[in-house]
Amino acid sequence: APSSAFTARFTPQITSSSVVGNDRGLPLIIGSDLRNLSKTALTTPSNKRAIAVNQDPAAYPPRLVAKVNGHNGAHQIWVRPMQNGDVAAALINTGSAAIDLTLELRGVLCVACGDAAMVEDLWGTDPPVLAKGAFTAKGVRPHETVLLRLSLVK
């Protein structure tokens, strides 16, 4: 059965695409006066764990592993390998209703790695959880993104 956890998270779709989708290690650019940004707008540039994904030295391109446009919800799941063997994942609800999003771990970690990982929610404050087979983010709101870091369990 899929693991599930992490209920507190927030960021617009564009934020995670700029973190996980950055395939060249480019810096995040803010075209506004930082003194006037809301707390919400500062979510990404003040999150050291998200910036670490964005600035990973390997700068591997992200890969789309799931895209659904249907009556039961629209979503995309992107993954990006990192230099140390971890994998960053963005689970994006592109639809208009809250849905559960499931990331199947087999083949996402590496071909011969199995299907168990420690999963860390990069927007949240909860400690990482062990996921075997799959990880499910429950109740992902419309246009919300769950940003994860997966560490292989050996």
PDB file of C-alpha atoms in Angstrom, residues 41-149:
ATOM      1  CA  ALA A  41       6.284  35.029  -2.142  1.00  0.00           C
ATOM      2  CA  LEU A  42       9.424  34.441  -0.073  1.00  0.00           C
ATOM      3  CA  THR A  43       8.623  30.735   0.411  1.00  0.00           C
ATOM      4  CA  THR A  44      11.014  29.490  -2.280  1.00  0.00           C
ATOM      5  CA  PRO A  45      13.981  31.866  -1.990  1.00  0.00           C
ATOM      6  CA  SER A  46      14.106  31.357   1.784  1.00  0.00           C
ATOM      7  CA  ASN A  47      13.864  27.540   1.651  1.00  0.00           C
ATOM      8  CA  LYS A  48      17.420  26.167   1.749  1.00  0.00           C
ATOM      9  CA  ARG A  49      16.283  22.600   0.958  1.00  0.00           C
ATOM     10  CA  ALA A  50      14.426  23.712  -2.179  1.00  0.00           C
ATOM     11  CA  ILE A  51      17.360  25.867  -3.267  1.00  0.00           C
ATOM     12  CA  ALA A  52      19.681  22.847  -2.817  1.00  0.00           C
ATOM     13  CA  VAL A  53      17.554  20.959  -5.359  1.00  0.00           C
ATOM     14  CA  ASN A  54      17.591  23.927  -7.717  1.00  0.00           C
ATOM     15  CA  GLN A  55      21.359  24.348  -7.444  1.00  0.00           C
ATOM     16  CA  ASP A  56      22.341  20.651  -7.488  1.00  0.00           C
ATOM     17  CA  PRO A  57      25.759  20.522  -9.230  1.00  0.00           C
ATOM     18  CA  ALA A  58      24.739  17.693 -11.580  1.00  0.00           C
ATOM     19  CA  ALA A  59      21.987  19.852 -13.159  1.00  0.00           C
ATOM     20  CA  TYR A  60      20.316  16.809 -14.718  1.00  0.00           C
ATOM     21  CA  PRO A  61      17.171  17.639 -16.684  1.00  0.00           C
ATOM     22  CA  PRO A  62      13.804  16.736 -15.149  1.00  0.00           C
ATOM     23  CA  ARG A  63      11.697  13.907 -16.582  1.00  0.00           C
ATOM     24  CA  LEU A  64       7.914  13.809 -16.817  1.00  0.00           C
ATOM     25  CA  VAL A  65       6.781  10.451 -15.374  1.00  0.00           C
ATOM     26  CA  ALA A  66       3.021  11.053 -15.226  1.00  0.00           C
ATOM     27  CA  LYS A  67       0.586  13.392 -16.921  1.00  0.00           C
ATOM     28  CA  VAL A  68      -3.167  13.046 -16.577  1.00  0.00           C
ATOM     29  CA  ASN A  69      -5.898  15.291 -17.960  1.00  0.00           C
ATOM     30  CA  GLY A  70      -9.214  13.737 -17.046  1.00  0.00           C
ATOM     31  CA  HIS A  71     -12.455  13.875 -15.126  1.00  0.00           C
ATOM     32  CA  ASN A  72     -10.805  12.362 -12.032  1.00  0.00           C
ATOM     33  CA  GLY A  73      -8.237  15.134 -11.823  1.00  0.00           C
ATOM     34  CA  ALA A  74      -5.432  16.642 -13.827  1.00  0.00           C
ATOM     35  CA  HIS A  75      -1.865  16.395 -12.661  1.00  0.00           C
ATOM     36  CA  GLN A  76       1.797  16.078 -13.597  1.00  0.00           C
ATOM     37  CA  ILE A  77       4.639  14.333 -11.801  1.00  0.00           C
ATOM     38  CA  TRP A  78       8.208  15.358 -12.601  1.00  0.00           C
ATOM     39  CA  VAL A  79      11.416  13.775 -11.257  1.00  0.00           C
ATOM     40  CA  ARG A  80      15.023  14.875 -11.401  1.00  0.00           C
ATOM     41  CA  PRO A  81      18.057  12.816 -10.333  1.00  0.00           C
ATOM     42  CA  MET A  82      20.558  14.573  -8.098  1.00  0.00           C
ATOM     43  CA  GLN A  83      24.322  14.276  -7.899  1.00  0.00           C
ATOM     44  CA  ASN A  84      24.332  12.294  -4.623  1.00  0.00           C
ATOM     45  CA  GLY A  85      21.819   9.704  -5.910  1.00  0.00           C
ATOM     46  CA  ASP A  86      18.730  11.292  -4.378  1.00  0.00           C
ATOM     47  CA  VAL A  87      15.766  12.183  -6.574  1.00  0.00           C
ATOM     48  CA  ALA A  88      13.736  15.395  -6.480  1.00  0.00           C
ATOM     49  CA  ALA A  89      10.055  15.074  -7.376  1.00  0.00           C
ATOM     50  CA  ALA A  90       7.311  17.607  -8.022  1.00  0.00           C
ATOM     51  CA  LEU A  91       3.720  16.349  -7.765  1.00  0.00           C
ATOM     52  CA  ILE A  92       1.598  19.069  -9.353  1.00  0.00           C
ATOM     53  CA  ASN A  93      -2.192  19.265  -9.218  1.00  0.00           C
ATOM     54  CA  THR A  94      -3.066  21.103 -12.444  1.00  0.00           C
ATOM     55  CA  GLY A  95      -6.782  20.534 -11.967  1.00  0.00           C
ATOM     56  CA  SER A  96      -9.606  22.409 -10.287  1.00  0.00           C
ATOM     57  CA  ALA A  97     -10.298  20.050  -7.349  1.00  0.00           C
ATOM     58  CA  ALA A  98      -8.229  18.562  -4.532  1.00  0.00           C
ATOM     59  CA  ILE A  99      -6.852  15.094  -5.347  1.00  0.00           C
ATOM     60  CA  ASP A 100      -4.477  12.465  -3.988  1.00  0.00           C
ATOM     61  CA  LEU A 101      -1.264  12.174  -6.025  1.00  0.00           C
ATOM     62  CA  THR A 102       0.763   8.948  -6.046  1.00  0.00           C
ATOM     63  CA  LEU A 103       4.391   8.614  -7.102  1.00  0.00           C
ATOM     64  CA  GLU A 104       5.388   5.036  -7.972  1.00  0.00           C
ATOM     65  CA  LEU A 105       8.960   4.549  -6.716  1.00  0.00           C
ATOM     66  CA  ARG A 106      10.106   1.670  -8.926  1.00  0.00           C
ATOM     67  CA  GLY A 107      12.103   3.031 -11.835  1.00  0.00           C
ATOM     68  CA  VAL A 108      12.175   6.543 -10.374  1.00  0.00           C
ATOM     69  CA  LEU A 109      15.030   5.847  -7.962  1.00  0.00           C
ATOM     70  CA  CYS A 110      17.226   3.801 -10.315  1.00  0.00           C
ATOM     71  CA  VAL A 111      16.796   0.655 -12.366  1.00  0.00           C
ATOM     72  CA  ALA A 112      18.313  -1.780  -9.827  1.00  0.00           C
ATOM     73  CA  CYS A 113      17.559   0.153  -6.635  1.00  0.00           C
ATOM     74  CA  GLY A 114      14.305  -1.408  -5.565  1.00  0.00           C
ATOM     75  CA  ASP A 115      11.296   0.544  -4.445  1.00  0.00           C
ATOM     76  CA  ALA A 116      11.949   1.928  -0.962  1.00  0.00           C
ATOM     77  CA  ALA A 117      12.953   5.490  -0.125  1.00  0.00           C
ATOM     78  CA  MET A 118      12.967   8.003   2.662  1.00  0.00           C
ATOM     79  CA  VAL A 119      10.656  10.787   1.463  1.00  0.00           C
ATOM     80  CA  GLU A 120      11.129  14.366   2.648  1.00  0.00           C
ATOM     81  CA  ASP A 121       8.574  17.111   1.986  1.00  0.00           C
ATOM     82  CA  LEU A 122      10.739  20.120   1.120  1.00  0.00           C
ATOM     83  CA  TRP A 123       8.003  22.657   1.911  1.00  0.00           C
ATOM     84  CA  GLY A 124       6.999  21.024   5.194  1.00  0.00           C
ATOM     85  CA  THR A 125       8.618  20.606   8.585  1.00  0.00           C
ATOM     86  CA  ASP A 126       7.800  16.942   9.238  1.00  0.00           C
ATOM     87  CA  PRO A 127      10.703  14.461   9.359  1.00  0.00           C
ATOM     88  CA  PRO A 128      11.190  12.172   6.336  1.00  0.00           C
ATOM     89  CA  VAL A 129       9.000   9.063   6.136  1.00  0.00           C
ATOM     90  CA  LEU A 130       9.748   5.611   4.765  1.00  0.00           C
ATOM     91  CA  ALA A 131       7.832   4.792   1.582  1.00  0.00           C
ATOM     92  CA  LYS A 132       7.769   1.335   0.004  1.00  0.00           C
ATOM     93  CA  GLY A 133       6.427   0.899  -3.517  1.00  0.00           C
ATOM     94  CA  ALA A 134       4.768   4.296  -3.750  1.00  0.00           C
ATOM     95  CA  PHE A 135       4.228   7.574  -1.965  1.00  0.00           C
ATOM     96  CA  THR A 136       0.832   9.283  -1.905  1.00  0.00           C
ATOM     97  CA  ALA A 137       0.317  12.946  -1.099  1.00  0.00           C
ATOM     98  CA  LYS A 138      -3.244  13.284   0.195  1.00  0.00           C
ATOM     99  CA  GLY A 139      -5.600  16.141  -0.630  1.00  0.00           C
ATOM    100  CA  VAL A 140      -3.322  18.177  -2.886  1.00  0.00           C
ATOM    101  CA  ARG A 141      -5.257  21.381  -3.541  1.00  0.00           C
ATOM    102  CA  PRO A 142      -5.829  22.824  -7.041  1.00  0.00           C
ATOM    103  CA  HIS A 143      -2.610  24.287  -8.484  1.00  0.00           C
ATOM    104  CA  GLU A 144      -0.666  23.156  -5.435  1.00  0.00           C
ATOM    105  CA  THR A 145       2.684  21.404  -5.772  1.00  0.00           C
ATOM    106  CA  VAL A 146       4.216  18.885  -3.410  1.00  0.00           C
ATOM    107  CA  LEU A 147       7.995  19.089  -3.638  1.00  0.00           C
ATOM    108  CA  LEU A 148       9.809  15.959  -2.425  1.00  0.00           C
ATOM    109  CA  ARG A 149      13.323  14.652  -2.007  1.00  0.00           C
TER     110      ARG A 149
END
